[in-house]
CSV table of C-alpha atoms in Angstrom, one decimal:
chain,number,residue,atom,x,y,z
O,1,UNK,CA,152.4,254.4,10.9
O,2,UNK,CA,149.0,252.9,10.1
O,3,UNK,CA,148.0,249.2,10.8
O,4,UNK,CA,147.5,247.4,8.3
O,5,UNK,CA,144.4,245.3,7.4
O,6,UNK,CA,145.3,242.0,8.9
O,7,UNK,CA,146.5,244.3,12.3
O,8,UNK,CA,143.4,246.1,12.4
O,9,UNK,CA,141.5,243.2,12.4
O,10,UNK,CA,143.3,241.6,15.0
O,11,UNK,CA,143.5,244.4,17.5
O,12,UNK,CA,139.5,244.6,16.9
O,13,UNK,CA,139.5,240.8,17.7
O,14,UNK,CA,141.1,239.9,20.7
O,15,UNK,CA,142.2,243.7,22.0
O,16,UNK,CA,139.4,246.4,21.9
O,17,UNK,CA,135.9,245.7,22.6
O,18,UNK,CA,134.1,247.6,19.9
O,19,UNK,CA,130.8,246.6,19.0
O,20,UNK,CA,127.4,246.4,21.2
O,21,UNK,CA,127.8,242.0,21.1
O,22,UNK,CA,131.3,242.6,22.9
O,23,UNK,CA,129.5,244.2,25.6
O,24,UNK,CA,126.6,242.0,26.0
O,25,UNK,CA,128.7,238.8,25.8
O,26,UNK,CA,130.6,240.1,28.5
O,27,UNK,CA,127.3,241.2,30.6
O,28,UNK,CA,126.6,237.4,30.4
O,29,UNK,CA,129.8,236.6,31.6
O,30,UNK,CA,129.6,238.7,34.9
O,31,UNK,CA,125.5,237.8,35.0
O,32,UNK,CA,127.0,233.8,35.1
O,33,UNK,CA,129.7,234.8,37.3
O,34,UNK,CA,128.0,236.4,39.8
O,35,UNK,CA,125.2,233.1,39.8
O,36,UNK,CA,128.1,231.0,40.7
O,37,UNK,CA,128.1,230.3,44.2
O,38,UNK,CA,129.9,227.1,46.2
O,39,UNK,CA,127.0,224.5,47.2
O,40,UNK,CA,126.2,224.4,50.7
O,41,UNK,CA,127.9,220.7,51.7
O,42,UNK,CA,131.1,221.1,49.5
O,43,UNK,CA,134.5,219.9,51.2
O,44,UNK,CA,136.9,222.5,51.6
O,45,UNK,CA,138.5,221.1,48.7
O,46,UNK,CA,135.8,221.7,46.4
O,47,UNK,CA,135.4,225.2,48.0
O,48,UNK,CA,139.3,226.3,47.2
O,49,UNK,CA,138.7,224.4,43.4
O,50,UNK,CA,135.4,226.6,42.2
O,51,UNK,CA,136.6,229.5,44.3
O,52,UNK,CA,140.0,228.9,42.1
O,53,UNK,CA,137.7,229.3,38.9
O,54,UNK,CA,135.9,232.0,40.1
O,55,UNK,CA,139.0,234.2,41.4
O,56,UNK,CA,140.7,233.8,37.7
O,57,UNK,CA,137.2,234.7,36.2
O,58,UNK,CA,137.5,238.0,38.5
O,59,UNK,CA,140.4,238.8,37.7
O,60,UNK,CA,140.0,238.2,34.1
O,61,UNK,CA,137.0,240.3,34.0
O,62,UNK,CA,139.1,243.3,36.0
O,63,UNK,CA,140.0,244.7,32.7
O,64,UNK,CA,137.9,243.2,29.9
O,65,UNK,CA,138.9,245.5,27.3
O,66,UNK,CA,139.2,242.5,24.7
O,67,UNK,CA,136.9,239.9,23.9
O,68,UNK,CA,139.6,237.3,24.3
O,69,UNK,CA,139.4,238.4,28.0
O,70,UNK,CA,136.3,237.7,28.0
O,71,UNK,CA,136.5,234.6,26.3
O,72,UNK,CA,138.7,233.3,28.7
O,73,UNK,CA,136.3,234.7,31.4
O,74,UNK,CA,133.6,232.5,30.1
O,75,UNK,CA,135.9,229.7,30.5
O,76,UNK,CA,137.3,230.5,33.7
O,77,UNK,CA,133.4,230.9,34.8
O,78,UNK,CA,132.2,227.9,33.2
O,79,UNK,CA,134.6,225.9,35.0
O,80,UNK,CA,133.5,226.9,38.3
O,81,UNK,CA,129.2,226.5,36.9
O,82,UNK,CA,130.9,222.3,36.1
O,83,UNK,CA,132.5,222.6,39.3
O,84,UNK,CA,128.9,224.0,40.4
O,85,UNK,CA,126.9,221.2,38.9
O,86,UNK,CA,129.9,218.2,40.2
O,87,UNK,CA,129.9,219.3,44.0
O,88,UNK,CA,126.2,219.3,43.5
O,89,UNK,CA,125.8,216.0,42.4
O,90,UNK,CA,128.2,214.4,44.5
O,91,UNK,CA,126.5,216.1,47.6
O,92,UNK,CA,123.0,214.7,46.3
O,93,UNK,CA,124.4,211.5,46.1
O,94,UNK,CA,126.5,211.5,49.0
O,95,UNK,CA,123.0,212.5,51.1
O,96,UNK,CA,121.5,210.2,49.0
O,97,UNK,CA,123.9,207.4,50.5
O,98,UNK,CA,123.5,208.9,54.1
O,99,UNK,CA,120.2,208.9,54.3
O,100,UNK,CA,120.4,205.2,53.0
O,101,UNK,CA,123.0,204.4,56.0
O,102,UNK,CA,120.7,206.7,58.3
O,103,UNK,CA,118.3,204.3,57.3
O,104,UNK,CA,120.2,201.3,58.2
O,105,UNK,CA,122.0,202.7,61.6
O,106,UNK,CA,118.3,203.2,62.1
O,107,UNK,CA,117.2,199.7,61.8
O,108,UNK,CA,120.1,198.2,63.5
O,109,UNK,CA,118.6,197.4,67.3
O,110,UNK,CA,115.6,195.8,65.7
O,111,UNK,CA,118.1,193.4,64.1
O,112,UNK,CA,119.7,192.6,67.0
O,113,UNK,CA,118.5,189.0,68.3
O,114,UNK,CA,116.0,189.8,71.2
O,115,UNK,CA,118.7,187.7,73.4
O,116,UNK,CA,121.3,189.5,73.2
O,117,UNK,CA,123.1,190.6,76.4
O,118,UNK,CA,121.3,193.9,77.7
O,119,UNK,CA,125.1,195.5,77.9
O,120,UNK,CA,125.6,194.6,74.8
O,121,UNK,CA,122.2,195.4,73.3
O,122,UNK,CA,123.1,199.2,75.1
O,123,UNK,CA,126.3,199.4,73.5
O,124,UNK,CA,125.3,199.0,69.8
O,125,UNK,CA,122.3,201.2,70.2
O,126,UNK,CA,124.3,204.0,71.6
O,127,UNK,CA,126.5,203.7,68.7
O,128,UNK,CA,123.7,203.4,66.3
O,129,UNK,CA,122.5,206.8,67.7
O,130,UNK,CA,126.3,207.9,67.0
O,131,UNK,CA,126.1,206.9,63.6
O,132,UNK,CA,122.8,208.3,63.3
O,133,UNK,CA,123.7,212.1,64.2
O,134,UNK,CA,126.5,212.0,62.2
O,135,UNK,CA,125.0,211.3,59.3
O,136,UNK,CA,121.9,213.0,60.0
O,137,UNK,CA,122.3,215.3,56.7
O,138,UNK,CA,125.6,214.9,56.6
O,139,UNK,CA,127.3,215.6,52.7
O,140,UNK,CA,130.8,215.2,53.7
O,141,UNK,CA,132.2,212.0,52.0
O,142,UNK,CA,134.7,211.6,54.1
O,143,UNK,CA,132.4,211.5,57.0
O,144,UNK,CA,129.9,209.3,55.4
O,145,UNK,CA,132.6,206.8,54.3
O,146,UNK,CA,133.4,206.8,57.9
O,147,UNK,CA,129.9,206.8,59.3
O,148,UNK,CA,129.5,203.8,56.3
O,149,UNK,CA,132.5,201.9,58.2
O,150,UNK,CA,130.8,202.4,61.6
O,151,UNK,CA,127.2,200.9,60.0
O,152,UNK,CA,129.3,197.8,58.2
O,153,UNK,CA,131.3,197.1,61.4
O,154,UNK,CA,127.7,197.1,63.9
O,155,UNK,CA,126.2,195.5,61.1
O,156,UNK,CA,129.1,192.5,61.7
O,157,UNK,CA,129.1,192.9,65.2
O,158,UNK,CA,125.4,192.2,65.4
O,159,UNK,CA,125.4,189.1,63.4
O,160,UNK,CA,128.5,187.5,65.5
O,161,UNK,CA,126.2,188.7,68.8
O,162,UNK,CA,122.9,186.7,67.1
O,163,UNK,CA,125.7,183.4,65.8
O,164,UNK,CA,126.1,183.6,69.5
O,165,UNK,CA,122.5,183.9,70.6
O,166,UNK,CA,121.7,181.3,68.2
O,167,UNK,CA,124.2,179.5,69.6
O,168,UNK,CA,123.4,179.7,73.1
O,169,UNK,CA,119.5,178.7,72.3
O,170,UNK,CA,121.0,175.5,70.9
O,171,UNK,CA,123.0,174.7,73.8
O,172,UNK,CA,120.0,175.4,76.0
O,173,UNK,CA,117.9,173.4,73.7
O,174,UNK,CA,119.7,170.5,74.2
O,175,UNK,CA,120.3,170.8,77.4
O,176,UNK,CA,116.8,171.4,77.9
O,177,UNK,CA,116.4,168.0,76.4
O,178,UNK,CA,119.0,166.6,78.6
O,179,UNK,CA,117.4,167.6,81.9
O,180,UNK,CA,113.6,167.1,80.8
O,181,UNK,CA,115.2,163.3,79.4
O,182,UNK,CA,117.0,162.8,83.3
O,183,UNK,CA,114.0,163.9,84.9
O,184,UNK,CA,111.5,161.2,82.8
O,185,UNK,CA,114.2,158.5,84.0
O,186,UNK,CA,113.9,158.9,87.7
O,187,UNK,CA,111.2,156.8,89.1
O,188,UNK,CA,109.8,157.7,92.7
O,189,UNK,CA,109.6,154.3,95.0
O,190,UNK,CA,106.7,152.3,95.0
O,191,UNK,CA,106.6,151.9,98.9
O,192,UNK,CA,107.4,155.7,99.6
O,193,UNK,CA,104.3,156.6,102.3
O,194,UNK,CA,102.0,159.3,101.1
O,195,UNK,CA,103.1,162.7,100.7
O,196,UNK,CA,106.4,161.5,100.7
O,197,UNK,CA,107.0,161.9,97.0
O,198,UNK,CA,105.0,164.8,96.4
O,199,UNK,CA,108.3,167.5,96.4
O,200,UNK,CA,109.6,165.1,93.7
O,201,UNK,CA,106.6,164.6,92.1
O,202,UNK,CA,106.3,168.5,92.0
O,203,UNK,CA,109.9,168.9,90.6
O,204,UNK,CA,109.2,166.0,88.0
O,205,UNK,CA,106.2,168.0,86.4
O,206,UNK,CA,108.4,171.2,86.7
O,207,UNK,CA,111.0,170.0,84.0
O,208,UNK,CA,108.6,168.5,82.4
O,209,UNK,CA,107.1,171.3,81.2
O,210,UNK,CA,110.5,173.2,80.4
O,211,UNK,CA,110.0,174.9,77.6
O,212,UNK,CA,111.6,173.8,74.2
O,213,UNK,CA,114.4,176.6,74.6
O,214,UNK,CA,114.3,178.4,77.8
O,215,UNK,CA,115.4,181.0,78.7
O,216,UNK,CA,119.2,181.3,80.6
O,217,UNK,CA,117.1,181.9,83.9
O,218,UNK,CA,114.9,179.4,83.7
O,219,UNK,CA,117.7,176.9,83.0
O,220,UNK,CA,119.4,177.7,85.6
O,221,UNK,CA,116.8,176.9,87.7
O,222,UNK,CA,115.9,174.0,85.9
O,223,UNK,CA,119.5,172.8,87.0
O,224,UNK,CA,118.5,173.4,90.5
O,225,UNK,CA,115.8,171.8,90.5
O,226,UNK,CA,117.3,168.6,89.2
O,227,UNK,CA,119.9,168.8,91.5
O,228,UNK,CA,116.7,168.8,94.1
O,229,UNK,CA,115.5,166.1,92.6
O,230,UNK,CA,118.1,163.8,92.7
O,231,UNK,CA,118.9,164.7,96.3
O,232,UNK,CA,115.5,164.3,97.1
O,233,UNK,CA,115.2,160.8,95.8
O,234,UNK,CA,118.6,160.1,97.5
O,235,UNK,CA,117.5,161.1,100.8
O,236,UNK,CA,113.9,159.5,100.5
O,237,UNK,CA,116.0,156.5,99.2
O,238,UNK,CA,118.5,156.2,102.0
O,239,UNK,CA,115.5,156.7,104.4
O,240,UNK,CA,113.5,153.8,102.4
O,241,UNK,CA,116.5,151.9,102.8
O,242,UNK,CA,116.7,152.2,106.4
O,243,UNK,CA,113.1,150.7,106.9
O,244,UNK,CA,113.0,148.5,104.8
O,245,UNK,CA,116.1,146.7,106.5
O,246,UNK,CA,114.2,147.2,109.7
O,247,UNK,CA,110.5,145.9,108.4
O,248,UNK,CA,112.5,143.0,107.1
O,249,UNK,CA,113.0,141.8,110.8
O,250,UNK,CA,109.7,142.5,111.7
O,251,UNK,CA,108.2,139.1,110.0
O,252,UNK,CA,110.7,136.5,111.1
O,253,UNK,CA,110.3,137.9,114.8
O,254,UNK,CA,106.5,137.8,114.7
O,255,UNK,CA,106.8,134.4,113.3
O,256,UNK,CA,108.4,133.5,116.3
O,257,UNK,CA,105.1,134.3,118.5
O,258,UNK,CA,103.0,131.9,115.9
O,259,UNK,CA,100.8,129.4,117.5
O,260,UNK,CA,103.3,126.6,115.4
O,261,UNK,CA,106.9,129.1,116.5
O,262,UNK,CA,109.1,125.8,117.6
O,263,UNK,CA,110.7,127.8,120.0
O,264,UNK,CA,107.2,128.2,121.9
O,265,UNK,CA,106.0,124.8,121.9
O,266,UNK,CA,105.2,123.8,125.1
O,267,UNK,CA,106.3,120.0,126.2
O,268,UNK,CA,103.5,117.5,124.8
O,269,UNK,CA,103.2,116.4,128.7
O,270,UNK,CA,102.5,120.1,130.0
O,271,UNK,CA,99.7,121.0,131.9
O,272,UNK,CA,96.6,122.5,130.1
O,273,UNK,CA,96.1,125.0,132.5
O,274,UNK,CA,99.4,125.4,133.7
O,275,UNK,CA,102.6,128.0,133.4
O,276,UNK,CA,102.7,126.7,129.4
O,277,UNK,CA,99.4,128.4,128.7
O,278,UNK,CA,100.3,131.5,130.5
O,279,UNK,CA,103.1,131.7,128.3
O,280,UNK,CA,101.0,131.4,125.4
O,281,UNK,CA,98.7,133.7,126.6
O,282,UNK,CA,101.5,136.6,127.3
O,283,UNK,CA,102.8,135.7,123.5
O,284,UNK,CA,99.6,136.1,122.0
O,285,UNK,CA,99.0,139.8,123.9
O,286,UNK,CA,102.5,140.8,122.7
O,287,UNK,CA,101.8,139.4,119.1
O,288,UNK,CA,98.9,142.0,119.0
O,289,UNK,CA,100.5,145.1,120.5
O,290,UNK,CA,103.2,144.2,117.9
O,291,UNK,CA,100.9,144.2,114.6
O,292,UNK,CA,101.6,148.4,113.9
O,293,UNK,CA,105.2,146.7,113.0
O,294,UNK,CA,104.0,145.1,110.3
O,295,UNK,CA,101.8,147.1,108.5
O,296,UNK,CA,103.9,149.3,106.3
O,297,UNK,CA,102.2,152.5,106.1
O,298,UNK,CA,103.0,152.7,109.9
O,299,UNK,CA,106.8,152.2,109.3
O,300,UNK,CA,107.8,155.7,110.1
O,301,UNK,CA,106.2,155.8,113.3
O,302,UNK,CA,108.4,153.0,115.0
O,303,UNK,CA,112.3,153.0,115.0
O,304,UNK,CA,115.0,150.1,116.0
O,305,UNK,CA,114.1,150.5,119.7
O,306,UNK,CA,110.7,149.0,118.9
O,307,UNK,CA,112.3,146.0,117.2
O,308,UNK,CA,114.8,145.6,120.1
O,309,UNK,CA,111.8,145.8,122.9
O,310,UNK,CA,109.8,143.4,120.8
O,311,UNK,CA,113.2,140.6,120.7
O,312,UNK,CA,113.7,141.3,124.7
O,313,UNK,CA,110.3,140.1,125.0
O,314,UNK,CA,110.1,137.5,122.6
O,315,UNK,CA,113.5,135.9,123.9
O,316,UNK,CA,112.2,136.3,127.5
O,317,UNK,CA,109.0,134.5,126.2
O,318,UNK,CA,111.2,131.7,124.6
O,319,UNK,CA,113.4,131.6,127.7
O,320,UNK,CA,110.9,131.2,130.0
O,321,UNK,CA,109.5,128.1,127.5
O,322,UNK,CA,112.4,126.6,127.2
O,323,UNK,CA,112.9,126.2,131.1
O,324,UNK,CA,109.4,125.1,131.8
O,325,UNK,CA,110.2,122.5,128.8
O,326,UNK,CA,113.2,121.6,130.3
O,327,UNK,CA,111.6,121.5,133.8
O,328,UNK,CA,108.7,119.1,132.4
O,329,UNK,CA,110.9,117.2,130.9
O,330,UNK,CA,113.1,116.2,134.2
O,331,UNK,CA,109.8,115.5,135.6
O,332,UNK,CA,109.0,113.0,133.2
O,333,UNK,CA,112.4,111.7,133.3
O,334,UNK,CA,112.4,111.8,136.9
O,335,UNK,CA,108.9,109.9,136.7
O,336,UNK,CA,109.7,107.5,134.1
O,337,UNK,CA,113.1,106.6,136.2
O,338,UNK,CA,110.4,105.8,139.1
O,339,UNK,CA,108.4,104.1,137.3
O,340,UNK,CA,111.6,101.8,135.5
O,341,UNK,CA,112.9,101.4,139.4
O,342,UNK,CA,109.5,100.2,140.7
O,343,UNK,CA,109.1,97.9,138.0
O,344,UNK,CA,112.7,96.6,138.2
O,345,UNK,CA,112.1,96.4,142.0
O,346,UNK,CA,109.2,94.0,140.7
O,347,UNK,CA,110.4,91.7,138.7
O,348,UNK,CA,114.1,91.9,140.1
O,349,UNK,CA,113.2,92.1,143.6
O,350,UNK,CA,116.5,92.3,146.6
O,351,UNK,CA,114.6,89.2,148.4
O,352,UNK,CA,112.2,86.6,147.1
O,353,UNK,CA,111.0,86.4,143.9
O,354,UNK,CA,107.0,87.6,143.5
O,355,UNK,CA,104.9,85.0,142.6
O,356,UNK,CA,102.9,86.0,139.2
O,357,UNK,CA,99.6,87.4,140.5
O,358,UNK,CA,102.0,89.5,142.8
O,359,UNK,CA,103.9,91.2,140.2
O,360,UNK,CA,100.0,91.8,138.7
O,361,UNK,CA,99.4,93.5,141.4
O,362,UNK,CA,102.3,95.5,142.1
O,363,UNK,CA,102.4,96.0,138.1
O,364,UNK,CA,98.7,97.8,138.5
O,365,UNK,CA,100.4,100.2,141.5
O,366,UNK,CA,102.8,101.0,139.2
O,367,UNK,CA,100.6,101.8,136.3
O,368,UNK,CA,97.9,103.9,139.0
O,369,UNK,CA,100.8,106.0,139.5
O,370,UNK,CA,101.8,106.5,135.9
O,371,UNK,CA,98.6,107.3,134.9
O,372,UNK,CA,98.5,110.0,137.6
O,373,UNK,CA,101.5,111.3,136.8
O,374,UNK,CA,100.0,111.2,132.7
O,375,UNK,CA,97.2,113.1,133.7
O,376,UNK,CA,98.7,116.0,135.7
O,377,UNK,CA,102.4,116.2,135.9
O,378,UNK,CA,102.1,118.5,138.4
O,379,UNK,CA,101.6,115.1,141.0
O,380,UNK,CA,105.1,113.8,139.4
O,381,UNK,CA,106.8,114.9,142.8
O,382,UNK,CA,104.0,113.3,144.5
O,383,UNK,CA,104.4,109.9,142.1
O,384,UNK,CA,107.8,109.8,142.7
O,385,UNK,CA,107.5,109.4,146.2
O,386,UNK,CA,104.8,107.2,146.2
O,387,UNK,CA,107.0,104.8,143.7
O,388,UNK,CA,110.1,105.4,146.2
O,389,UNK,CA,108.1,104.3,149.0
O,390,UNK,CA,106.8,101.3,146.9
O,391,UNK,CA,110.2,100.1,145.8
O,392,UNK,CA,110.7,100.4,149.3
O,393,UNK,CA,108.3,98.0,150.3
O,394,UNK,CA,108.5,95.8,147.9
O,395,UNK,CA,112.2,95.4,148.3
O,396,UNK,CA,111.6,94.9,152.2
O,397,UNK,CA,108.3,92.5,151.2
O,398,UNK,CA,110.5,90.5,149.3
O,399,UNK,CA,113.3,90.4,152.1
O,400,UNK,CA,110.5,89.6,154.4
O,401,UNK,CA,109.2,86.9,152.1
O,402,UNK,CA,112.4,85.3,151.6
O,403,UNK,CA,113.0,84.9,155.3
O,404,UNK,CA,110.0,83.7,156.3
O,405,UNK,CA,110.8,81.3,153.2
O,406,UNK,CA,113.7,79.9,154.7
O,407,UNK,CA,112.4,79.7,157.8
O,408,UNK,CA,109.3,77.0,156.4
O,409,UNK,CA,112.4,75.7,154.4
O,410,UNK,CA,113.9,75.1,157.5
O,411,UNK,CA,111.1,73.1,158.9
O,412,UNK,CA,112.6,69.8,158.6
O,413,UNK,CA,110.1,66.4,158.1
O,414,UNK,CA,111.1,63.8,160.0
O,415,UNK,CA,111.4,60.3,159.1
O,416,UNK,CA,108.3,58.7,158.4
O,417,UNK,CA,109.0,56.0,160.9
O,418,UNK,CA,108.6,59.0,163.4
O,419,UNK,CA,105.3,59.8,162.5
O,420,UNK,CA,102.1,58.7,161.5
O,421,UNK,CA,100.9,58.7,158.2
O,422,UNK,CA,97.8,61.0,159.2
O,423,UNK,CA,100.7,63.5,161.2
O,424,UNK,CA,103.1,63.6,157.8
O,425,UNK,CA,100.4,64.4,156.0
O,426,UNK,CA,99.0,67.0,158.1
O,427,UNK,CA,102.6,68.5,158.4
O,428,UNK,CA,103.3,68.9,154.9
O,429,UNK,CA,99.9,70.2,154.2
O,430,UNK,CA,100.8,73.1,156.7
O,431,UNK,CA,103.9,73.5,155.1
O,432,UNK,CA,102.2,73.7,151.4
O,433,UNK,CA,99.7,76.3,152.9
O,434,UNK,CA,102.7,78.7,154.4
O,435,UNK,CA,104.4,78.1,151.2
O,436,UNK,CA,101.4,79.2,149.2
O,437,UNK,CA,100.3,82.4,151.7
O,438,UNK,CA,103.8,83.8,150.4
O,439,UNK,CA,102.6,83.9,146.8
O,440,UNK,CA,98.9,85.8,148.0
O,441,UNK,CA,98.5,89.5,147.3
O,442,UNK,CA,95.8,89.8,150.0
O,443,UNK,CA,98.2,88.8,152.5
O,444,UNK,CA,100.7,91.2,151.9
């Protein structure tokens, strides 16, 4: 049976290959075909996917005996060319975005703050190197998305690590500012002997010039040296403290060896020459040794045994004044007690009473002795005896006088019919003359 038209033109169509354009449009489709190739960087997934279209373009092309095998070859073949072209642009781009987060891993250290821990400044750069080799023309998406993670999470990791750096610089900025502000506050002693201020002074300057924001190392010795400071000035202090408690003492002893001290004022009645002047003299000697103690630049070269020999000698000084005072002044009392008995004796006498130019007289012994005794008290023993022995003799003058008074007293006058007028007469004229010899001085 013979096709008809319609047939015919159908099995020439799509069955049998028939003309020389058949042929040729199927050289094209192997020519494409064998062009095709998968792109060096494709995922195993886009590997299977154009090797899919390839395989069913193969196969199709086994037995191309119609041109609607080849069609479908050309199809089959220009899915795996789009395939081709996708993997190709997705692995330009996906190196495109590598070498983009190449870049970045690259340039991550350098945005690390330049305080950041040294361990920690290692770590991140070991994993920027990571990050680096792995995407070091690296086309795999996958890979990249995960080398992109990596970048993103360094990337956060180094700006928490410079927050913290930023951080720390502020805390050591103020601090700074604290320590350099305690420092300007401390004030070294005005009476501190040279070179005794010179460690603080050194530390002073040293925090001074802290810098603005130093570094951890340098505030950590910055503390330490504060802490020196203050002890320092404690010590110096306590030291200070001590002397000038003990320098205090030093004026109100020293006053004590003045030329006016109370305590070393010799009686108004002691001898010029005598054991008051030596006293003087030893006070005078021990006032000069004793001058180092006040000057305050010597303070540190005496301690509280110097201040305690210095009082020994000063008391014994005093002591010694104070019993010669005391000694001088039982003289004079002694004296003046002669002088009140002899003068008693004289106007009060134990027998007769002296007659007036008497007294004179005996008043002048009195007042020889006295003025002896003014003029060097050192005779006082010497007036006191001779007053003893005076109220002595006067007392046994006066008994004396008295009796030889009683005994004219006693002469009786007789009668004047028993005697003459020129024998009364004569008789109470010798009477008037013994009467009157008791009142003479130069008969005593």
């Amino acid at each position: 049976m013979s096709l008809t038209d319609t047939q015919d033109e159908f099995v020439k169509k799509f069955i049998l290959l028939t003309d020389s354009e058949d042929v040729s449009d199927l050289q094209e489709v192997l020519d494409r075909l064998a062009r095709v190739e998968v792109p060096a960087g494709a995922t195993e997934q886009e590997a299977k996917d154009i090797g899919a279209e390839i395989a069913l373009a193969r196969e199709l092309l086994r037995d191309p005996d119609t041109p609607m095998v080849v069609d479908q070859a050309s199809m089959a073949t220009g899915g795996a060319e789009r395939l081709v072209e996708q993997v190709a642009e997705r692995i330009k781009r996906t190196g495109e975005e590598a070498a983009m987060l190449l870049k970045r891993a690259g340039g991550l250290e350098a945005t690390l703050d330049g305080e950041a821990p040294a361990d920690e400044r290692e770590t991140l750069r070991k994993k920027a190197l990571d990050l680096a080799a792995t995407l070091d023309g690296a086309t795999d998406p996958v890979i990249v998305a995960t080398a992109k993670s990596g970048v993103e999470e360094l990337e956060k990791r180094i700006l928490l690590v410079n927050e913290t750096a930023e951080r720390d610089r502020e805390t050591r900025k103020k601090k700074a500012e604290e320590l350099r502000a305690q420092a300007a506050k401390m004030t070294l002693p005005p009476d501190a002997l040279e070179g005794e201020t010179s460690t603080a002074e050194t530390l002073v300057r040293k925090l001074a010039d802290l810098p603005e924001i130093p570094t951890p190392e340098a505030l950590e010795q910055a503390g330490k040296d504060i802490a020196a400071l203050v002890e320092t000035l404690n010590d110096l202090e306590l030291r200070l403290k001590e002397r000038r408690t003990r320098f205090a003492r030093v004026a109100p002893l020293l006053e004590r060896l003045a030329n006016d001290a109370p305590k070393l004022a010799a009686h108004p009645r002691a001898p010029a020459n005598g054991e008051a002047a030596e006293i003087a003299q030893d006070a005078k000697k021990v006032l000069a040794q004793s001058q180092p103690l006040a000057d305050w630049s010597k303070v540190a070269e005496w301690g509280e045994d110097s201040l305690s020999s210095l009082e020994s000698s000063i008391t014994e000084l005093e002591r010694r004044m104070d019993e010669l005072n005391k000694a001088i002044a039982q003289k004079v009392l002694d004296v003046d007690k002669a002088i009140e008995a002899a003068m008693t004796c004289i106007s009060t006498p134990e027998g007769r009473a002296f007659a007036k130019g008497q007294v004179t007289a005996f008043e002048l012994l009195v007042t020889q002795q006295a003025k002896l005794a003014g003029d060097d008290l050192d005779q006082a023993e010497t007036v006191i005896s001779e007053l003893g022995t005076l109220v002595g003799g006067l007392n046994r003058l006066s008994r004396a006088l008295a009796a030889r008074e009683a005994r004219i007293n006693a002469v009786v006058v007789p009668p004047d019919t028993d005697l003459s007028t020129k024998e009364k007469a004569a008789l109470v004229a010798a009477r008037k003359t013994a009467l009157d010899a008791l009142d003479k001085v130069d008969e005593l």
